[in-house]
mmCIF file of C-alpha atoms and ligand atoms in Angstrom:
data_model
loop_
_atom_site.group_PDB
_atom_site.id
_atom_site.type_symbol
_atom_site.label_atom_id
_atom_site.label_comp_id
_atom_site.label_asym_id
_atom_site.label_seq_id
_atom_site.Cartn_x
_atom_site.Cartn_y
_atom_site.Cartn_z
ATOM 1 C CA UNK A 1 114.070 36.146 110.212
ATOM 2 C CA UNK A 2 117.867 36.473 109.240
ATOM 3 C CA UNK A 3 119.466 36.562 106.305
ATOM 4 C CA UNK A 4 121.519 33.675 106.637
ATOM 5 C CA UNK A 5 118.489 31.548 107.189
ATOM 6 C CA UNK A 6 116.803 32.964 103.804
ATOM 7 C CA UNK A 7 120.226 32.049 102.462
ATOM 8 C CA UNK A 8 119.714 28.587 104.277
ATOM 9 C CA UNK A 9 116.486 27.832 102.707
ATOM 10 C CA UNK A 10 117.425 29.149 98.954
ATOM 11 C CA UNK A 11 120.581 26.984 98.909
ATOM 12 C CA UNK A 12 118.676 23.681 100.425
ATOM 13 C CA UNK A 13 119.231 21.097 97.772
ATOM 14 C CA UNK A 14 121.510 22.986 95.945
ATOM 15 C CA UNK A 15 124.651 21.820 95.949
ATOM 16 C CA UNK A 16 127.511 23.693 96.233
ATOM 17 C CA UNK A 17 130.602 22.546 94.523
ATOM 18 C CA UNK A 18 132.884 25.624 93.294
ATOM 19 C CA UNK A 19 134.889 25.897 90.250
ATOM 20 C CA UNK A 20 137.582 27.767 89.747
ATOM 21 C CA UNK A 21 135.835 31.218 88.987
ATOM 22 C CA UNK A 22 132.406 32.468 88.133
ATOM 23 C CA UNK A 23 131.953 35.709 86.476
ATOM 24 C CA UNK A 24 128.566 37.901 85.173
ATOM 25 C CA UNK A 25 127.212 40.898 84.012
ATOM 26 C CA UNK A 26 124.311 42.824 85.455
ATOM 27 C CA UNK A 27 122.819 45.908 84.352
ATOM 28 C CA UNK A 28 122.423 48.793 86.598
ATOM 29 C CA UNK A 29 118.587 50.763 86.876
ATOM 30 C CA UNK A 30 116.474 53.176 87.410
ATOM 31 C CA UNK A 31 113.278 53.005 89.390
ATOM 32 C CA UNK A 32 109.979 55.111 87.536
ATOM 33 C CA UNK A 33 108.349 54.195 91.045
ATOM 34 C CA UNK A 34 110.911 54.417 93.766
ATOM 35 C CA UNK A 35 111.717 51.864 96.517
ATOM 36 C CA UNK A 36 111.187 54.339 99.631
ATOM 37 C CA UNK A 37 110.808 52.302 103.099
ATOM 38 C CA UNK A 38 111.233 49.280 104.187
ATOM 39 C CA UNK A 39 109.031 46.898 106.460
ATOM 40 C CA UNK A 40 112.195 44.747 107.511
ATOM 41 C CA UNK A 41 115.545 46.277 107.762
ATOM 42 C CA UNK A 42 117.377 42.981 107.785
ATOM 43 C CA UNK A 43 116.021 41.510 104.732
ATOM 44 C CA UNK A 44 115.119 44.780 102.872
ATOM 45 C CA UNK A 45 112.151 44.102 102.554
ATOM 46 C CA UNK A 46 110.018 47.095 100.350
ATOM 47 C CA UNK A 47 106.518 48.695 101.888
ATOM 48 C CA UNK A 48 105.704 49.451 98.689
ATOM 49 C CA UNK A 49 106.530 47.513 95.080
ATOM 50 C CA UNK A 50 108.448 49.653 92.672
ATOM 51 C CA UNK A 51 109.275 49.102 88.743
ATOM 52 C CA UNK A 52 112.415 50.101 87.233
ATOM 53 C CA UNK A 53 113.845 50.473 83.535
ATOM 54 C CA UNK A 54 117.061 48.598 83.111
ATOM 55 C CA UNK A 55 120.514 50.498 81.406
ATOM 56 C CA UNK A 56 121.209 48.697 78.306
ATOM 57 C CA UNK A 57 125.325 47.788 78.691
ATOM 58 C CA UNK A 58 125.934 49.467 81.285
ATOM 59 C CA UNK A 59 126.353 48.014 84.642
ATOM 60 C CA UNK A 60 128.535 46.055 86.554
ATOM 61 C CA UNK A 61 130.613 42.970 85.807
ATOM 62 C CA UNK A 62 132.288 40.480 88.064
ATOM 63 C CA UNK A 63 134.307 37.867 88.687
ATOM 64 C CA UNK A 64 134.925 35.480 91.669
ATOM 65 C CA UNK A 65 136.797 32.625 92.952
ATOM 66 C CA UNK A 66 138.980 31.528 95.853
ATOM 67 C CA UNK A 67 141.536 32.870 97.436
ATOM 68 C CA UNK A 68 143.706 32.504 100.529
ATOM 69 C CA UNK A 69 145.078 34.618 103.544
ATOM 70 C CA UNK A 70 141.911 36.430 103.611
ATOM 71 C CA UNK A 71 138.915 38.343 101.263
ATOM 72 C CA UNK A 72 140.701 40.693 98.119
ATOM 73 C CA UNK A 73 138.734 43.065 96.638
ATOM 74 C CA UNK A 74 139.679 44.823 93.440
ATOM 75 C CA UNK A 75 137.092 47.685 92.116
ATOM 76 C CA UNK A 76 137.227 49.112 88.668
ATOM 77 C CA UNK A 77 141.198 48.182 88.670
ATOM 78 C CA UNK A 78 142.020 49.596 92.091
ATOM 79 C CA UNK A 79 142.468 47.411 95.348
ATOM 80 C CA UNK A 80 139.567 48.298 97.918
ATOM 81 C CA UNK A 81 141.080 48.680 101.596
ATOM 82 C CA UNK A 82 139.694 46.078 104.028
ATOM 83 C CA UNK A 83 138.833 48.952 106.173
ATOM 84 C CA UNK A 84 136.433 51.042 103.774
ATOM 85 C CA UNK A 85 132.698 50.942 104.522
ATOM 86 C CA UNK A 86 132.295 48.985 100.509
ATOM 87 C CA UNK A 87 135.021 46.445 101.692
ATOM 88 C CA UNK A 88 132.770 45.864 105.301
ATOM 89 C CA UNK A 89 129.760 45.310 104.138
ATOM 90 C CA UNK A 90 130.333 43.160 100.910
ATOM 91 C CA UNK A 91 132.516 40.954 103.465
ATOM 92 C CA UNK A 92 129.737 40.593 105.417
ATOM 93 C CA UNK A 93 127.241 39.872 102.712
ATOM 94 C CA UNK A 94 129.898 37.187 101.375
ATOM 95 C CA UNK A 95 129.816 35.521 105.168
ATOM 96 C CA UNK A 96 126.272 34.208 103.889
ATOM 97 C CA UNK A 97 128.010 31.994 101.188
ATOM 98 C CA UNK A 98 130.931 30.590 102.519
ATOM 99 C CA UNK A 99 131.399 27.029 102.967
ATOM 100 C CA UNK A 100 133.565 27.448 106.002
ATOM 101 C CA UNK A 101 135.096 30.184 108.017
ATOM 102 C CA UNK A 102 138.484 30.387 106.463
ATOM 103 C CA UNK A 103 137.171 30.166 102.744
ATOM 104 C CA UNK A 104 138.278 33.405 101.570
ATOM 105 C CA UNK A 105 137.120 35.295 98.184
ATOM 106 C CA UNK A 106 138.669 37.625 95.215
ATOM 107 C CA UNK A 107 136.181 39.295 93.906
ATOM 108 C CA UNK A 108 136.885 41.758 90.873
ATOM 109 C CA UNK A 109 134.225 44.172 89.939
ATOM 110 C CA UNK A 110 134.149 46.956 87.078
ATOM 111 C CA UNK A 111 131.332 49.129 86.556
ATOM 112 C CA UNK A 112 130.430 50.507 83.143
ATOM 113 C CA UNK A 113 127.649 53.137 84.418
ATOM 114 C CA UNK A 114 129.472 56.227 83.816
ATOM 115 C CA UNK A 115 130.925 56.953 87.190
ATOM 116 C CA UNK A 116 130.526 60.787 87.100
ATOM 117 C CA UNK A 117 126.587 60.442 86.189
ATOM 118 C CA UNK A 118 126.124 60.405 89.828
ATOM 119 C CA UNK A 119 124.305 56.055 89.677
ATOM 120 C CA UNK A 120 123.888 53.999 92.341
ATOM 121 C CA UNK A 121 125.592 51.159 91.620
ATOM 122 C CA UNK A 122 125.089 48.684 94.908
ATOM 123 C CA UNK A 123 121.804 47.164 92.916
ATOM 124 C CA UNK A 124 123.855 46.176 89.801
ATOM 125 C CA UNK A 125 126.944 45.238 91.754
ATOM 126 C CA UNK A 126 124.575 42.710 94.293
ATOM 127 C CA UNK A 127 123.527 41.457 91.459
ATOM 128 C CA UNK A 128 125.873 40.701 89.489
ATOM 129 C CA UNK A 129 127.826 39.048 92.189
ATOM 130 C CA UNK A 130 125.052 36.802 92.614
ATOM 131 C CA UNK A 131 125.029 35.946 89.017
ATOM 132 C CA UNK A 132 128.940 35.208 89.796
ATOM 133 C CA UNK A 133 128.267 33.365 93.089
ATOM 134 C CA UNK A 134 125.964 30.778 91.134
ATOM 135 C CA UNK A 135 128.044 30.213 88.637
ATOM 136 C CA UNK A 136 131.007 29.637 90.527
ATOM 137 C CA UNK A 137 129.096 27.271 92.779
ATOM 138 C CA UNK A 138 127.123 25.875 90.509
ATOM 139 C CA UNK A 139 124.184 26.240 92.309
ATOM 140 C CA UNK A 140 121.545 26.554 89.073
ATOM 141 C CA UNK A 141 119.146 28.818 91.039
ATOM 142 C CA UNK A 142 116.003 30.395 89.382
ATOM 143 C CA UNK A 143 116.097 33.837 88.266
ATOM 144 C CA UNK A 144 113.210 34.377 91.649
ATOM 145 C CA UNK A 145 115.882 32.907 93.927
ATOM 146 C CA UNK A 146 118.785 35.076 92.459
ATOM 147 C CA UNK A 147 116.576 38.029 92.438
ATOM 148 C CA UNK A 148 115.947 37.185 96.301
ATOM 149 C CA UNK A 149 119.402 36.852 97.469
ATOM 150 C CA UNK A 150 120.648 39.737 95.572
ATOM 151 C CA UNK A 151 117.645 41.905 97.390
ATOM 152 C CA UNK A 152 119.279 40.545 100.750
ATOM 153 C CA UNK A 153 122.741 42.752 99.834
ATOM 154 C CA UNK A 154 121.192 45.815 98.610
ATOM 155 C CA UNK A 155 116.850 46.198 97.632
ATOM 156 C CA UNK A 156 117.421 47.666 94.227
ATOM 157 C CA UNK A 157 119.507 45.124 93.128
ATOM 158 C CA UNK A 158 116.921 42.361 92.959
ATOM 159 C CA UNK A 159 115.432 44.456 89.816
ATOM 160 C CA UNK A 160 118.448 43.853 88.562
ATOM 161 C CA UNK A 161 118.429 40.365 87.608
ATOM 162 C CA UNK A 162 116.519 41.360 84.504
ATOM 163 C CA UNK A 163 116.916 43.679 81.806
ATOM 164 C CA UNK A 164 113.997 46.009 80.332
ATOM 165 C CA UNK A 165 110.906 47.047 82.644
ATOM 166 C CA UNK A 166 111.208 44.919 86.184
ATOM 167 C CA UNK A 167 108.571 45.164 88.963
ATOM 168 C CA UNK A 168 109.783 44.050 92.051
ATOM 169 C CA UNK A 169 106.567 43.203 93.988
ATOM 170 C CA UNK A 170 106.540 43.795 98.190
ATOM 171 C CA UNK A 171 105.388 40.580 99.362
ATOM 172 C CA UNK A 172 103.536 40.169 102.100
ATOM 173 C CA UNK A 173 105.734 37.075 103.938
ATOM 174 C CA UNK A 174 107.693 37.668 106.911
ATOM 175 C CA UNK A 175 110.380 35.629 104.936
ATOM 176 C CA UNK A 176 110.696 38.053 101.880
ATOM 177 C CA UNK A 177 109.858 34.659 99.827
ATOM 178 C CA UNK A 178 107.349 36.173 98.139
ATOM 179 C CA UNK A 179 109.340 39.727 97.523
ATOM 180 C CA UNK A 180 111.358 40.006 94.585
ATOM 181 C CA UNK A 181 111.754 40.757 90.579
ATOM 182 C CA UNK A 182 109.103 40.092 87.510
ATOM 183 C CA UNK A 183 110.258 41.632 84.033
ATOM 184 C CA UNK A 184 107.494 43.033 82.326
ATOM 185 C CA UNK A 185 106.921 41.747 78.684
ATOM 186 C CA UNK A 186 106.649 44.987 76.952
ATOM 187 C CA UNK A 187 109.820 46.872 75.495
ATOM 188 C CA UNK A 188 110.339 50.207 73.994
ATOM 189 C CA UNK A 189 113.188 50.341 71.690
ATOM 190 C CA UNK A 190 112.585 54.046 71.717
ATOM 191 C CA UNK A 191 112.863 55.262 75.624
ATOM 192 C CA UNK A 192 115.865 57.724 75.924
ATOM 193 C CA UNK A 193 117.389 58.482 79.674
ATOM 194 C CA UNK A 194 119.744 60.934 79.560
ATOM 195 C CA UNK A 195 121.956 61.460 82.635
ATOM 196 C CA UNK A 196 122.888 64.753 83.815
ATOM 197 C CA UNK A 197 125.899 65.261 86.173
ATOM 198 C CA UNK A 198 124.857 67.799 88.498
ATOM 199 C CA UNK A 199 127.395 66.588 91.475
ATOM 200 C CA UNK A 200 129.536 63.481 91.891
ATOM 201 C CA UNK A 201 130.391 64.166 94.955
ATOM 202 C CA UNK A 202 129.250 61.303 98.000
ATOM 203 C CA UNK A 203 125.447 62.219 99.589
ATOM 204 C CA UNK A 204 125.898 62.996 102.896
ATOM 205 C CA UNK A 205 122.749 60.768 104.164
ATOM 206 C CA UNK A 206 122.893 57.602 102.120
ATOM 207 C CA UNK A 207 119.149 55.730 100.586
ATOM 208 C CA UNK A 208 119.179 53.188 103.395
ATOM 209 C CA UNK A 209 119.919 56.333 106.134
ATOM 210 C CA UNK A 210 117.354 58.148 104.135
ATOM 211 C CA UNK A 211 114.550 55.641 103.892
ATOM 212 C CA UNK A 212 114.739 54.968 107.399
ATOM 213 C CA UNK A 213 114.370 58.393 108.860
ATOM 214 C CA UNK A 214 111.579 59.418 106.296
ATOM 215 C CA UNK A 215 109.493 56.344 107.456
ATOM 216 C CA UNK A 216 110.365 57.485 110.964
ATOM 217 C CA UNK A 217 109.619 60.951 111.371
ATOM 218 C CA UNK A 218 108.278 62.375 107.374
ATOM 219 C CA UNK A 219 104.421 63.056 108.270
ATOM 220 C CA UNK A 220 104.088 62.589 104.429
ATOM 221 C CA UNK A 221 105.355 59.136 104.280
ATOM 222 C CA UNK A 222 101.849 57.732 104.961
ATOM 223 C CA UNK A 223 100.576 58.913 101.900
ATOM 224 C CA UNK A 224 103.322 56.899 99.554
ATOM 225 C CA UNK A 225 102.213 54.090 99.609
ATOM 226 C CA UNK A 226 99.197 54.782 98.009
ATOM 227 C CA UNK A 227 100.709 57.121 95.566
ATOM 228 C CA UNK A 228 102.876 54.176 94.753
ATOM 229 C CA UNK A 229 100.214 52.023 93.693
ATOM 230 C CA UNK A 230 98.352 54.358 91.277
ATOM 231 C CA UNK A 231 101.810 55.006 89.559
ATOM 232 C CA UNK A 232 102.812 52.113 89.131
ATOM 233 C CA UNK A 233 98.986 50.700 87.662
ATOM 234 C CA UNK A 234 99.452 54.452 85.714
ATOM 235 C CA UNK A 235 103.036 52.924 84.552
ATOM 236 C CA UNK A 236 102.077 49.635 83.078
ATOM 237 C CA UNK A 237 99.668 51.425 80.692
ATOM 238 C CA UNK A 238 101.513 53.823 79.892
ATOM 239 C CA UNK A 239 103.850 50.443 78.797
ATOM 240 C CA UNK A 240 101.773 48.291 77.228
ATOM 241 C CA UNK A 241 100.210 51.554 75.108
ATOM 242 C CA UNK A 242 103.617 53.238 74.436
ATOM 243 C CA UNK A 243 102.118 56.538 75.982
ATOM 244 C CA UNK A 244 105.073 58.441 76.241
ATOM 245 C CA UNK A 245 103.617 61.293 78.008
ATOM 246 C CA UNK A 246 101.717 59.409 80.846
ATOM 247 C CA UNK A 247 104.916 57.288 81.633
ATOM 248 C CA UNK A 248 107.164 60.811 81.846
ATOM 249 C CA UNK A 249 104.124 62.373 83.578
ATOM 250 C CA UNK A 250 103.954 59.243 86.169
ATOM 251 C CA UNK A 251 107.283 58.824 86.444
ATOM 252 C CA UNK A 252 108.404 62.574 87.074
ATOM 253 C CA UNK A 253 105.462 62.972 89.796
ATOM 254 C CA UNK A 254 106.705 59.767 91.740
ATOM 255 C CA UNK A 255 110.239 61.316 91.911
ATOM 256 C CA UNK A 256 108.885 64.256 93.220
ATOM 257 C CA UNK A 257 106.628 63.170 95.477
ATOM 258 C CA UNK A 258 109.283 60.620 97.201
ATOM 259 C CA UNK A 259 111.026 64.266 97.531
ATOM 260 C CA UNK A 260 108.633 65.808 99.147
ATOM 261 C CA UNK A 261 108.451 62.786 101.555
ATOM 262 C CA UNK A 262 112.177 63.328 102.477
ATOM 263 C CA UNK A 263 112.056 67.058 102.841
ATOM 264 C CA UNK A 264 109.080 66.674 105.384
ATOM 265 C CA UNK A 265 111.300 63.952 107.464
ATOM 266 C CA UNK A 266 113.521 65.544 110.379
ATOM 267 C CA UNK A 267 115.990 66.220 110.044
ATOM 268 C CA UNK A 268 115.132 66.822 106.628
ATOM 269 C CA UNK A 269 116.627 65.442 103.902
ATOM 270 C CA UNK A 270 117.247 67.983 101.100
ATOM 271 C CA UNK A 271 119.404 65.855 97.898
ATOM 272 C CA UNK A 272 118.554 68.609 95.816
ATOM 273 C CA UNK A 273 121.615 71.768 94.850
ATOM 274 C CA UNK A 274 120.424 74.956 93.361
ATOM 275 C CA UNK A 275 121.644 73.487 89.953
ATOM 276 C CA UNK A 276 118.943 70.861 90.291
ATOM 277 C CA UNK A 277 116.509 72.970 90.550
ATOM 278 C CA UNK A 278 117.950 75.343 87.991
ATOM 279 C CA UNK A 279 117.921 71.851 85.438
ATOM 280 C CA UNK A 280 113.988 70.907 86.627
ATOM 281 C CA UNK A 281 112.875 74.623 85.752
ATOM 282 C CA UNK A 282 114.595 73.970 82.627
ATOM 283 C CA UNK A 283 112.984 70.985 81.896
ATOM 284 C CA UNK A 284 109.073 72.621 82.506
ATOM 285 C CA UNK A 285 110.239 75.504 80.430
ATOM 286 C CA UNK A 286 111.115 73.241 77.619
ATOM 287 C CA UNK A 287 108.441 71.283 78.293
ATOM 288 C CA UNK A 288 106.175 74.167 77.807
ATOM 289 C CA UNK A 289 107.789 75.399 74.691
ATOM 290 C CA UNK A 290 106.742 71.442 73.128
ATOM 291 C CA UNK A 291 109.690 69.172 73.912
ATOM 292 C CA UNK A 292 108.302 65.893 75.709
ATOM 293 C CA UNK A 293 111.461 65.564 77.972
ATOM 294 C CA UNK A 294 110.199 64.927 81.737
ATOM 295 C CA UNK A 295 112.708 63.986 84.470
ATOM 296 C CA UNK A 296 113.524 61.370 87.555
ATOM 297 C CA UNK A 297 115.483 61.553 90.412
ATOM 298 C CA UNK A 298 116.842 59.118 93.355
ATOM 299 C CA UNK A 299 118.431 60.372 96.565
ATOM 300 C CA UNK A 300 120.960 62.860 95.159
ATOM 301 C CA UNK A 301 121.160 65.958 93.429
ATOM 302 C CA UNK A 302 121.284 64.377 89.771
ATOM 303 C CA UNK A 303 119.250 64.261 87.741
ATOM 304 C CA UNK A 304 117.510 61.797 84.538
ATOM 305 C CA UNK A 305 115.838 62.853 81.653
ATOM 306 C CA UNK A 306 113.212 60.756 80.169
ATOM 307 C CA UNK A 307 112.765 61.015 76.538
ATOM 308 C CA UNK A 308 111.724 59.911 72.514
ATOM 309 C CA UNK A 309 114.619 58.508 70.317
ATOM 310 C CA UNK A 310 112.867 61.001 67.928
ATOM 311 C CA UNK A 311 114.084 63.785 70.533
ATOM 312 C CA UNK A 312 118.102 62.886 70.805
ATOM 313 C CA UNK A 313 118.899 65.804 68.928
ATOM 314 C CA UNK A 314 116.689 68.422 70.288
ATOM 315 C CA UNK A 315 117.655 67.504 74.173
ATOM 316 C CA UNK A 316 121.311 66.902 73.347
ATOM 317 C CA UNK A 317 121.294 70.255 72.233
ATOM 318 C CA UNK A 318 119.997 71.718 75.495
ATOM 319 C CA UNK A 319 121.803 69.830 77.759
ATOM 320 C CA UNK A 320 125.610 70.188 77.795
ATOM 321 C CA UNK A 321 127.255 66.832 79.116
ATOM 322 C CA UNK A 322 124.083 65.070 79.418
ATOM 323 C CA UNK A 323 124.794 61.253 78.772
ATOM 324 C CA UNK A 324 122.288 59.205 76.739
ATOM 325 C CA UNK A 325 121.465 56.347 77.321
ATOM 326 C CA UNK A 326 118.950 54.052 75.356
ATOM 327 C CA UNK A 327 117.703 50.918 77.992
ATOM 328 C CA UNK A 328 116.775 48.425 75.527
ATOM 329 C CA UNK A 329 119.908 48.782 73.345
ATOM 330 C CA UNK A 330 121.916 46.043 74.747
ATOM 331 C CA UNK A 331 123.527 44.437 71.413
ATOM 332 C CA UNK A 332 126.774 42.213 72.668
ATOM 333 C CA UNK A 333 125.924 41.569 76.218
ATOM 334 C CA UNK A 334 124.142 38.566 77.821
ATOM 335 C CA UNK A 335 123.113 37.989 81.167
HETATM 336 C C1 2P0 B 401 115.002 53.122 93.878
HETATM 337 N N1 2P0 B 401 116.485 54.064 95.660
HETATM 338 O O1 2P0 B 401 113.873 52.598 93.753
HETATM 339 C C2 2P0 B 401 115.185 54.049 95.062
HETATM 340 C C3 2P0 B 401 114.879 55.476 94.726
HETATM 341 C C4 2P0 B 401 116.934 55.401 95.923
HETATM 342 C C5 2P0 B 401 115.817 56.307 95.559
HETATM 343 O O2 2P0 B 401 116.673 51.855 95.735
HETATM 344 O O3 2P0 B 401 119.165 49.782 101.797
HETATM 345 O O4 2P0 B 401 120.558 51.205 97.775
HETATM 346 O O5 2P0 B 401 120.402 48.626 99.951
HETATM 347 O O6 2P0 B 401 117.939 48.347 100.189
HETATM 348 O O7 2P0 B 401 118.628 49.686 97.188
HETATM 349 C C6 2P0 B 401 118.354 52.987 96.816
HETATM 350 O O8 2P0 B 401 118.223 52.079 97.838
HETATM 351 O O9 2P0 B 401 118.876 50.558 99.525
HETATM 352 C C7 2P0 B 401 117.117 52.943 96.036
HETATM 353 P P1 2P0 B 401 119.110 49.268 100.405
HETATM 354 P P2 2P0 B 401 119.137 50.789 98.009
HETATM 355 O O10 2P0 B 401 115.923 52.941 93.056
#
């Protein structure tokens, strides 16, 4: 199936009258059990489910409407050349929306996630222009249908449609209908991330080149899925009890593990610089010494600290430039 036929059967009965702008906000996040391989390539559709902790305020906002002459981009203030891989493949992701061939958008984005902490921010961009894309067409779609159409420009970002703990669950359909976001009802006012910087610099294989080859050719890869699937049953009790050290203990394993499935691929795929290694050793020694800090990582060389509120000081203290980062303070902005 294509996207633009998912996009045909969302939109069915939905009209599609635009005003003159729509804007949202959606916040960015980080998965505790990664999205690692896809079944479908076209819809990004997951093998595996994955659940993710939202970041508070920080995110992406933007705003749309219609333009002439052609799509304009603007990101965090600065035009984005027609030419650049960001401006190609949101242009094509907006062909699924418009009404006719010469409709045109502007579409302003600005990202709050601190730029140098090394965040993806394609799943809270997708998002959030699908936020903007229903509001400025008025098309009153269901948070399941928003979460769906935001998966179909970039997987992550269909977590993204809600704040706190999401699950996005696999599906089974060869549609993707039944693939996309849940929040979870438990929060935890207390949850620290801390973001450390350990390169800003672009990966050289990006997540969707990464996934791809580790499915391909990673002799390890046939053991995620199952690892998935105990973390993630291991990460909703570690929720609903507030177990701190079973969801840093889960969480930290799953990162590693989708590492390990990445270094076995071929060519292998190696995110991690000696200074990420030098910040997990860290970590264990601390660890050892009686600080409950534990650690995630995507694909890239930075790395997240998970930690207590009661802890702030302790970690701030050992980590020069680390940015915290509390995922259920989100006073003053709505989605
Ligand atoms: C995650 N990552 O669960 C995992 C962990 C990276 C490592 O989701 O091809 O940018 O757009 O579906 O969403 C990054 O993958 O990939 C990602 P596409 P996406 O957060």
């Amino acid at each position: 199936m294509t996207k633009s036929e998912v996009v045909k059967i969302i939109l069915e009965n939905h009209q599609s009258a635009p005003v003159a702008f729509g804007e949202a906000f959606a916040p960015a996040n980080i998965a505790l059990a990664k999205y690692w391989g896809k079944r479908d390539e076209e819809l990004n559709l997951p093998r595996t489910p994955s659940l993710s902790v939202s970041l508070g305020q920080y995110g992406s906002h933007t705003k749309i409407s219609q333009t002439d002459n052609g799509d304009f981009y603007m990101l965090n203030g600065q035009v984005v050349a027609a030419d650049t891989s960001f401006a190609r493949r949101l242009g094509l992701y907006l062909d699924l929306f418009r009404p006719d061939t010469d409709f045109f958008f502007r579409v302003e984005t600005v990202n709050s996630i601190p730029t140098a902490a090394g965040l993806a921010s394609s799943a809270s961009a997708y998002a959030a222009l699908v936020f903007a894309l229903n509001d400025f067409f008025q098309w009153r779609l269901d948070k399941t249908a928003l979460s769906i159409l935001a998966r179909l420009g970039s997987g992550s970002a269909c977590r993204s449609v809600y704040r706190g703990f999401v699950e996005w669950q696999a599906g089974t359909a060869e549609s993707g209908m039944d693939s996309f976001a849940l929040p979870l009802a438990h929060t935890w006012p207390d949850l620290c991330l801390g973001l450390i910087e350990i390169s800003s610099e672009e990966k050289p294989v990006s997540s969707r080149a990464g996934m791809k080859r580790t499915v391909q050719s990673s002799v390890l890869y046939k053991n995620w899925p199952e690892k998935v699937e105990k973390d993630l049953e291991r990460l909703k009790t570690a929720i609903e009890k507030k177990d701190f050290a079973l969801l840093g203990q889960t969480a930290e394993s799953n990162a590693l593990a989708m590492h390990a499935t990445m270094i076995a691929a071929w060519p292998p795929l190696l995110y991690w610089l000696p200074q990420s290694l030098e910040t997990i050793h860290k970590i264990h020694r601390l660890r050892d010494e009686g600080l409950p800090v534990f650690f995630t990582m995507d694909a890239g060389p930075n790395i997240k600290l998970l930690f207590e509120a009661k802890d702030k000081d302790d970690v701030s203290h050992q980590f020069e430039n680390i940015k915290i980062i509390q995922p259920f303070d989100w006073a003053g902005e709505k989605t």
